[in-house]
Amino acid sequence: MSSGKVIEPPPETKRKPGQVKRSVRRLESKAKVDGSAEYIHNLSLPGMLYGKIARSSIPHGKIRSIDAAAALALEGVHAVITGEDVRRLIPDPYYGPAFHDQPILALEKVRYVGEPVAVVLALDPHVAEEAADLIAVEYDPLEPVFDEVAAAKAGAPIVHDILKPAATFPDLKHLEGQSGTNVALSSRVRRGDLERGFQESDQIFEHTFRNGKVIHAALEPYVTVAEMAGPDALTIHTASQSPSFVRSEVSRLLGWPENRVRVRTAFLGGGFGGKLYIKLEALVAACTLLVRKPVRIALTMEEQFYTITKHGATVRVKTGVKNDGRILAREVETWWNGGAYADIGPRVAQKSGLTSSGPYDIENIGIDSHAIYTNEPPAGALRGFGVSQVVWAYESQTDIIARALRIDPLEFRRRNILREGRPHATGMLMSDIDIDAILDRLAERMDWDRPFDHGSGPIRRGRGIAIGMKACVAPTTSVAMVNIYGDGSCGICCSTVDMGQGSDTAMAQIAAEILGLSAESIRVIHPDTDVTPYDMATLGSRSTYHMGNAVRRAAEDARTQLLRMAATALKTDMEELECRDGAVIARSGARMTIRDVMVARFAMQAGNIIGVGSFIPPYEKPDHDTGQSRQITPFWMLGGAGAEIEVDTETGRIRVTKLVNVGDAGSAINPEIVERQLIGAGTMQFGFTVFEEMIFSEGQVLNASFADYKIPGMLDLPHDLTGELVEVPHQHGPFGAKGIGETGMFCVSPAIGNALYDAIEVRVTEMPLTPERVLRALREAKDQPLGSDE
Amino acid sequence: MTKTHRRTIRFKLNGRPAIAEIGTHETLVEVLRRDFSLFGARESCGQGLCGCCTALVNGTAVSGCLYLAAFVDGAEVLTVEGLGSGNELHPIQQSFIENCAFQCGFCTPGFILMTKELLDRHPHPTTDEIRHYLSGNLCRCAAYPDIVRAVKAIAER
Ligand code: FES
Ligand code: FES
C-alpha cells in the first residue's frame, strides 16, 4: 500500500557541513532581540493575586506572635498566610533536596534575617507590598552563630535541633548529619598513608584560605506563578532549573501523586545554580491551594540576597613536598558556611571535597569537608558547586610552594599533574583528560617564557596561573523524546532548561546530526512535566553530556523507526538506507522525504514517530570512610586560567589587564557558544575575585542591592579577555562532548591572587581581593598596619 | 494604601496612538506589561541600576522601573518591540544576532535601545565611547565583548 514517491537524487547531492561541531546561532536568536522571548517573568493570569513576603528581622529566635490585623485591614488585601496556615494544608511543610529542613513559612523559629514569615496576597502588587510591611512579628531572640568554623565547634548555638535527611538523591543517601551539632555532613577521602607522606617530605606547607559569600544575581528575578488545574491538580509556572525536582518535591509535600502536579518553565533570564530545587515553588503552591486562585510571587533584587548565596568557606591545606618538586602528601579540610538551611549544601561539600586535593598525582591524601549550618541566608549551588572555593585555596598554595622551591609555577604543576590512567584521590583512574594540553595552551597564551616587566613606582605588574578540576555530579538521569510529525518536521521534548547556556541549540544539533536535518529546523519544546520527560536538573555542567546522550539515543530510536518504515515503502533493507538532507536516501540512490515516509505509512500527512532515549552513567558510591570509588564521575572537568594585573600600591586597587580562561570541552558541539560560556563564567568569577562580597552585620546583609553590591560591568572587564577551548574528546560523550558551563569559574581567583603576589610579593589569603584587603596586606608586610575602623 | 490617584494618559507607543488608565504611582514598565503586553522592557534591579527596563521616551533612554507612567502623557515611547519595521529587524537587532551578543537575553532589549540612543546621537562611536555609553547596562551572563562588537559593526557601516 505504499504511495511514497521515489525520487531520483539530484546530480550533486552535497553533504551539508556537520550539525555538531558547528557554531549554529542560538535557535531563539530572533525572539531574544525583538522582545518576544518567553520568560515566566512575563506571565500574568486572569484573577491572579500578587504575593509579597514578610521576612524575619532577626537571625535566630522563637516566634512569639504574628499580628496580621493591620495588614488585613488594608483595603485590597485578599489574605495573609502564615506558617500555621500552611501547616493546616501540609502537615509536615519542610522541604529541601538534601534535608527536609526548610519550612515553607517559618514555624516556631526563625533562623536567618530575611527568612519568610508570612505572605500577603492582593490583586494589586503595591497593596501587597504595603501590607507586608504592616505585619508585626514578636520574637524571643536566641543566640546566633555566623562563622562556619565557630559553628562547627562544640558548644556553639544550635541552628537545627533535629536533622531530617531527605534521601532523595542516590549520592546523598548516606547523609545522616550529626544531631546536636551544626554539622549537616562531613565527608572524607583517605588514600595512602598521610602521616608517612608528611614524614618523608622535605618541606611542609600549611595555610588557611577564606572566601566570603556572593550571590548569583541573575537578572531575571526568582518568579513563580501557580494556578489550580481543576479541583485537585496544580500547574506551577516557574523560573526553575529543575522542573522535575519541583514536581516531585511539591507532590511529596502535598501527598499527591506526581501526575497531579504540572511544572513548566520557559527561557530563564540566567540561573547560575540559584534557581535549583525549591525556591518559591512550594510557597506559591501552598498559597494557591489555600485561596484557590492563581498566585504570583516575584522577588526583588534585594530579596535575592536573602534567598540563596554561594558558600563562604574556610579551607585549610597542608602539603608535603620533596625538594625536587614532587608532592608527597596533601591534607585538605574545608568548612562550608551553609547558612540556615541545607539546600544542596551537603552535595556541594561532598562533591567539591572529593576533588579538593586538586588535579595532582599525590599518593597520600586526606580530605575532610564539612557542611555547616549557621544563621545566615542559605547557601547552595553557584556555578561550580564549591569547586572555585577549593581551587582558590590549593592553587594559591601551589604557587607558594613552587616559589619556595624556586621552581617555575608552570613547571611545578607539570611535575605533579594527574595523567591518563593514573588514580585520582578517590581511586578512580583518570580517563579522557590531558592537563598537559591545558598547561601548554596557558603557556602559549600567557607568553610564559618571555621575561615579564613587573614595573617600578607605585603601579606594579604581575602575572599568575592556576589549574583546577571538578568531577561532574553523579549519578543522574536524563530522558528525552524526539518526535517526528506527519509533515516530517521534528520536535525534541526534554526538560533541560535553557538559561542562556544554549542547550536548546546544542540538543537540536545533536538530534539533527542523527536525523540528517538542519539544527535550525528543529523545535525544542520547553520543560513541561506533563509533556517533557524526567531530567534530574540543569546543573553542574551535566546537560550536554547527560541530556545530550539521551537526545542522541532518542534520535537514534526515531531514526530506526523511520528507516524501517522507509525500507517497507522502498521495498529494501534498512541497512541500505540513511538519513540525510531531510530525507531517507538509499544506497541505490532512491530517495524519500520524511513526509513521504509518513504518508506512505499513515496514508496521509499524519501520525508520529516517537523516539525515546534515556541515559544514566555508571557510578559507584564512594566508600563512607575513605571516599574510594572506581567510578565517581562520568567525566572530569578540567580548566586553567592565566591573569596579568596591575596593582596600585598606594590604593591597593587591582586592575586585571589580561584574563585567559582555558577549558576542556571534549569535542565541542557548538564551539562559539562554548567559548562564550568560558568568558561568561570567567567574568563572573572575576567579579567574585576582585569586588563582589556580601557584607553582613549580625546576619543582616548590608549591601543587598546593585547600588552597594557591584557586579562586573562593561568598564570593569579586562581588555584582553579570552576563552580558549582545549578539545580532548570523551569516549562516552555525545559526539565526544563534555560539559563546560562551570569550567571557566574554577581558576580565575587563584590566577589573579598569584598575579597579585607576583606583583607585590604579598599574599592575600581571603577573597575578594578588595583594595582595602590588598592595602592592609601591603602595609602589614611593611610593618605599618592600617588601623581598624571598628 | 495611601489614596490611589488615577488618570488617563495618551501617548504614542511604537508609532501608534495609545491610551491607558493608570495609577499615578505606577511605573512605565508596569503599565507596558499590564496594559500593552509588552515584555521587552523588564524589571530586574528596580533601582535604575541595570538597564533591563530601558525604554526610549522622545528618543531618550529612561529606566522604566523608576520612570512614572504618568510622565509619558503626550510623549513618544519606543520599546524594543517597535524597533523593527513589520517583520524586518532593525540593523541593531540584526547585528546583535550576527555577533551572538547575548546568552540568556534578559538584558538584551535594554542594550539594544541604549545602542539606538547612542547611534542616533553619535553614529560612529569608538570602542571606548561604546563601553562608556553602555556602562549603565548590566549583563550577568557577561556577553559584553560580543555586545561591543555588535555595536562596533554597525558604527563602522
Ligand atoms: S530594572 Fe530598571 S534599571 Fe534595573
Ligand atoms: S544575556 Fe543574560 S544577562 Fe545579558
JSON list of C-alpha atoms in Angstrom, two decimals, chain A residues 25-26 29-30 32-35 39 41-44 74 126-127 130 215-217 219-221 268-270 272 296 301 499-500 672 676-677 679-680 683-684 688 692 705-707 711-715 717 719 721, chain B residues 1-2 25-26 30 33 39-40 42-45 47 49-50 52 80-81 87 89 93 96-100 102-109 111-112 131-132 134-135 138-142 144-149:
[
{"chain": "A", "resi": 25, "resn": "ARG", "atom": "CA", "xyz": [23.41, 30.52, 16.10]},
{"chain": "A", "resi": 26, "resn": "ARG", "atom": "CA", "xyz": [21.05, 30.18, 19.02]},
{"chain": "A", "resi": 29, "resn": "SER", "atom": "CA", "xyz": [18.03, 34.47, 18.46]},
{"chain": "A", "resi": 30, "resn": "LYS", "atom": "CA", "xyz": [15.21, 36.49, 16.93]},
{"chain": "A", "resi": 32, "resn": "LYS", "atom": "CA", "xyz": [15.74, 37.46, 22.19]},
{"chain": "A", "resi": 33, "resn": "VAL", "atom": "CA", "xyz": [16.26, 40.66, 20.19]},
{"chain": "A", "resi": 34, "resn": "ASP", "atom": "CA", "xyz": [12.65, 41.53, 19.45]},
{"chain": "A", "resi": 35, "resn": "GLY", "atom": "CA", "xyz": [11.31, 41.21, 22.98]},
{"chain": "A", "resi": 39, "resn": "TYR", "atom": "CA", "xyz": [10.22, 34.18, 30.39]},
{"chain": "A", "resi": 41, "resn": "HIS", "atom": "CA", "xyz": [8.61, 36.75, 34.45]},
{"chain": "A", "resi": 42, "resn": "ASN", "atom": "CA", "xyz": [6.16, 37.84, 31.70]},
{"chain": "A", "resi": 43, "resn": "LEU", "atom": "CA", "xyz": [3.28, 35.70, 32.88]},
{"chain": "A", "resi": 44, "resn": "SER", "atom": "CA", "xyz": [0.04, 37.07, 34.29]},
{"chain": "A", "resi": 74, "resn": "LEU", "atom": "CA", "xyz": [-5.76, 47.40, 54.43]},
{"chain": "A", "resi": 126, "resn": "HIS", "atom": "CA", "xyz": [1.54, 47.77, 45.60]},
{"chain": "A", "resi": 127, "resn": "VAL", "atom": "CA", "xyz": [-1.12, 46.91, 48.14]},
{"chain": "A", "resi": 130, "resn": "GLU", "atom": "CA", "xyz": [2.41, 47.97, 51.74]},
{"chain": "A", "resi": 215, "resn": "ILE", "atom": "CA", "xyz": [25.22, 35.85, 45.01]},
{"chain": "A", "resi": 216, "resn": "HIS", "atom": "CA", "xyz": [24.01, 34.73, 41.63]},
{"chain": "A", "resi": 217, "resn": "ALA", "atom": "CA", "xyz": [22.27, 37.98, 40.74]},
{"chain": "A", "resi": 219, "resn": "LEU", "atom": "CA", "xyz": [18.87, 39.46, 36.07]},
{"chain": "A", "resi": 220, "resn": "GLU", "atom": "CA", "xyz": [15.52, 37.68, 35.84]},
{"chain": "A", "resi": 221, "resn": "PRO", "atom": "CA", "xyz": [14.36, 37.63, 39.44]},
{"chain": "A", "resi": 268, "resn": "LEU", "atom": "CA", "xyz": [15.44, 31.67, 32.15]},
{"chain": "A", "resi": 269, "resn": "GLY", "atom": "CA", "xyz": [16.98, 35.11, 32.45]},
{"chain": "A", "resi": 270, "resn": "GLY", "atom": "CA", "xyz": [20.04, 33.49, 33.98]},
{"chain": "A", "resi": 272, "resn": "PHE", "atom": "CA", "xyz": [23.77, 30.05, 37.70]},
{"chain": "A", "resi": 296, "resn": "ARG", "atom": "CA", "xyz": [2.34, 35.04, 41.58]},
{"chain": "A", "resi": 301, "resn": "MET", "atom": "CA", "xyz": [16.77, 42.07, 43.56]},
{"chain": "A", "resi": 499, "resn": "MET", "atom": "CA", "xyz": [19.02, 29.69, 30.81]},
{"chain": "A", "resi": 500, "resn": "GLY", "atom": "CA", "xyz": [21.44, 31.21, 28.33]},
{"chain": "A", "resi": 672, "resn": "GLU", "atom": "CA", "xyz": [31.34, 29.55, 19.69]},
{"chain": "A", "resi": 676, "resn": "ARG", "atom": "CA", "xyz": [31.32, 32.35, 25.37]},
{"chain": "A", "resi": 677, "resn": "GLN", "atom": "CA", "xyz": [30.47, 30.14, 28.33]},
{"chain": "A", "resi": 679, "resn": "ILE", "atom": "CA", "xyz": [34.21, 34.05, 29.01]},
{"chain": "A", "resi": 680, "resn": "GLY", "atom": "CA", "xyz": [30.90, 34.48, 30.83]},
{"chain": "A", "resi": 683, "resn": "THR", "atom": "CA", "xyz": [33.87, 37.29, 34.07]},
{"chain": "A", "resi": 684, "resn": "MET", "atom": "CA", "xyz": [31.54, 36.21, 36.84]},
{"chain": "A", "resi": 688, "resn": "PHE", "atom": "CA", "xyz": [33.80, 37.36, 42.83]},
{"chain": "A", "resi": 692, "resn": "GLU", "atom": "CA", "xyz": [31.82, 41.07, 44.89]},
{"chain": "A", "resi": 705, "resn": "SER", "atom": "CA", "xyz": [21.22, 45.92, 46.13]},
{"chain": "A", "resi": 706, "resn": "PHE", "atom": "CA", "xyz": [23.11, 46.78, 42.98]},
{"chain": "A", "resi": 707, "resn": "ALA", "atom": "CA", "xyz": [23.70, 50.21, 44.49]},
{"chain": "A", "resi": 711, "resn": "ILE", "atom": "CA", "xyz": [28.64, 43.07, 39.60]},
{"chain": "A", "resi": 712, "resn": "PRO", "atom": "CA", "xyz": [31.03, 43.36, 36.64]},
{"chain": "A", "resi": 713, "resn": "GLY", "atom": "CA", "xyz": [30.01, 45.92, 34.03]},
{"chain": "A", "resi": 714, "resn": "MET", "atom": "CA", "xyz": [31.46, 46.99, 30.70]},
{"chain": "A", "resi": 715, "resn": "LEU", "atom": "CA", "xyz": [34.16, 49.16, 32.21]},
{"chain": "A", "resi": 717, "resn": "LEU", "atom": "CA", "xyz": [36.39, 43.98, 32.11]},
{"chain": "A", "resi": 719, "resn": "HIS", "atom": "CA", "xyz": [40.64, 44.45, 27.86]},
{"chain": "A", "resi": 721, "resn": "LEU", "atom": "CA", "xyz": [39.66, 38.60, 27.82]},
{"chain": "B", "resi": 1, "resn": "MET", "atom": "CA", "xyz": [-2.97, 52.12, 50.90]},
{"chain": "B", "resi": 2, "resn": "THR", "atom": "CA", "xyz": [-2.37, 55.80, 50.53]},
{"chain": "B", "resi": 25, "resn": "HIS", "atom": "CA", "xyz": [2.33, 55.86, 41.33]},
{"chain": "B", "resi": 26, "resn": "GLU", "atom": "CA", "xyz": [2.69, 53.24, 38.61]},
{"chain": "B", "resi": 30, "resn": "GLU", "atom": "CA", "xyz": [4.35, 48.09, 34.90]},
{"chain": "B", "resi": 33, "resn": "ARG", "atom": "CA", "xyz": [3.36, 44.89, 30.58]},
{"chain": "B", "resi": 39, "resn": "PHE", "atom": "CA", "xyz": [7.60, 42.48, 27.90]},
{"chain": "B", "resi": 40, "resn": "GLY", "atom": "CA", "xyz": [10.81, 43.68, 26.27]},
{"chain": "B", "resi": 42, "resn": "ARG", "atom": "CA", "xyz": [11.54, 44.24, 32.10]},
{"chain": "B", "resi": 43, "resn": "GLU", "atom": "CA", "xyz": [12.23, 44.93, 35.70]},
{"chain": "B", "resi": 44, "resn": "SER", "atom": "CA", "xyz": [15.31, 43.46, 37.33]},
{"chain": "B", "resi": 45, "resn": "CYS", "atom": "CA", "xyz": [17.10, 45.65, 39.88]},
{"chain": "B", "resi": 47, "resn": "GLN", "atom": "CA", "xyz": [16.53, 50.83, 41.13]},
{"chain": "B", "resi": 49, "resn": "LEU", "atom": "CA", "xyz": [20.98, 50.44, 38.02]},
{"chain": "B", "resi": 50, "resn": "CYS", "atom": "CA", "xyz": [20.87, 47.66, 35.42]},
{"chain": "B", "resi": 52, "resn": "CYS", "atom": "CA", "xyz": [16.86, 45.87, 31.75]},
{"chain": "B", "resi": 80, "resn": "VAL", "atom": "CA", "xyz": [12.24, 47.00, 21.56]},
{"chain": "B", "resi": 81, "resn": "GLU", "atom": "CA", "xyz": [9.04, 45.58, 20.09]},
{"chain": "B", "resi": 87, "resn": "ASN", "atom": "CA", "xyz": [8.79, 41.59, 10.03]},
{"chain": "B", "resi": 89, "resn": "LEU", "atom": "CA", "xyz": [14.54, 43.54, 12.29]},
{"chain": "B", "resi": 93, "resn": "GLN", "atom": "CA", "xyz": [18.90, 43.79, 16.33]},
{"chain": "B", "resi": 96, "resn": "PHE", "atom": "CA", "xyz": [23.23, 41.55, 17.95]},
{"chain": "B", "resi": 97, "resn": "ILE", "atom": "CA", "xyz": [22.21, 38.27, 16.34]},
{"chain": "B", "resi": 98, "resn": "GLU", "atom": "CA", "xyz": [25.17, 38.18, 13.98]},
{"chain": "B", "resi": 99, "resn": "ASN", "atom": "CA", "xyz": [27.60, 38.81, 16.81]},
{"chain": "B", "resi": 100, "resn": "CYS", "atom": "CA", "xyz": [25.93, 36.45, 19.28]},
{"chain": "B", "resi": 102, "resn": "PHE", "atom": "CA", "xyz": [23.52, 37.62, 24.31]},
{"chain": "B", "resi": 103, "resn": "GLN", "atom": "CA", "xyz": [23.17, 34.44, 26.29]},
{"chain": "B", "resi": 104, "resn": "CYS", "atom": "CA", "xyz": [20.03, 34.40, 28.43]},
{"chain": "B", "resi": 105, "resn": "GLY", "atom": "CA", "xyz": [18.78, 37.51, 26.62]},
{"chain": "B", "resi": 106, "resn": "PHE", "atom": "CA", "xyz": [17.20, 39.15, 29.64]},
{"chain": "B", "resi": 107, "resn": "CYS", "atom": "CA", "xyz": [19.36, 42.27, 29.36]},
{"chain": "B", "resi": 108, "resn": "THR", "atom": "CA", "xyz": [19.29, 42.37, 25.56]},
{"chain": "B", "resi": 109, "resn": "PRO", "atom": "CA", "xyz": [16.37, 44.73, 24.81]},
{"chain": "B", "resi": 111, "resn": "PHE", "atom": "CA", "xyz": [21.26, 47.11, 25.50]},
{"chain": "B", "resi": 112, "resn": "ILE", "atom": "CA", "xyz": [19.63, 47.38, 22.08]},
{"chain": "B", "resi": 131, "resn": "ARG", "atom": "CA", "xyz": [31.87, 50.99, 26.52]},
{"chain": "B", "resi": 132, "resn": "HIS", "atom": "CA", "xyz": [31.17, 54.20, 28.37]},
{"chain": "B", "resi": 134, "resn": "LEU", "atom": "CA", "xyz": [26.64, 51.24, 27.66]},
{"chain": "B", "resi": 135, "resn": "SER", "atom": "CA", "xyz": [28.28, 51.08, 31.07]},
{"chain": "B", "resi": 138, "resn": "LEU", "atom": "CA", "xyz": [24.48, 45.15, 33.18]},
{"chain": "B", "resi": 139, "resn": "CYS", "atom": "CA", "xyz": [24.73, 41.64, 31.76]},
{"chain": "B", "resi": 140, "resn": "ARG", "atom": "CA", "xyz": [25.24, 38.88, 34.30]},
{"chain": "B", "resi": 141, "resn": "CYS", "atom": "CA", "xyz": [25.97, 36.38, 31.53]},
{"chain": "B", "resi": 142, "resn": "ALA", "atom": "CA", "xyz": [28.76, 38.78, 30.53]},
{"chain": "B", "resi": 144, "resn": "TYR", "atom": "CA", "xyz": [29.96, 42.29, 26.96]},
{"chain": "B", "resi": 145, "resn": "PRO", "atom": "CA", "xyz": [32.72, 41.64, 24.39]},
{"chain": "B", "resi": 146, "resn": "ASP", "atom": "CA", "xyz": [30.12, 40.47, 21.88]},
{"chain": "B", "resi": 147, "resn": "ILE", "atom": "CA", "xyz": [27.86, 43.43, 22.61]},
{"chain": "B", "resi": 148, "resn": "VAL", "atom": "CA", "xyz": [30.72, 45.84, 21.93]},
{"chain": "B", "resi": 149, "resn": "ARG", "atom": "CA", "xyz": [31.47, 44.02, 18.69]}
]
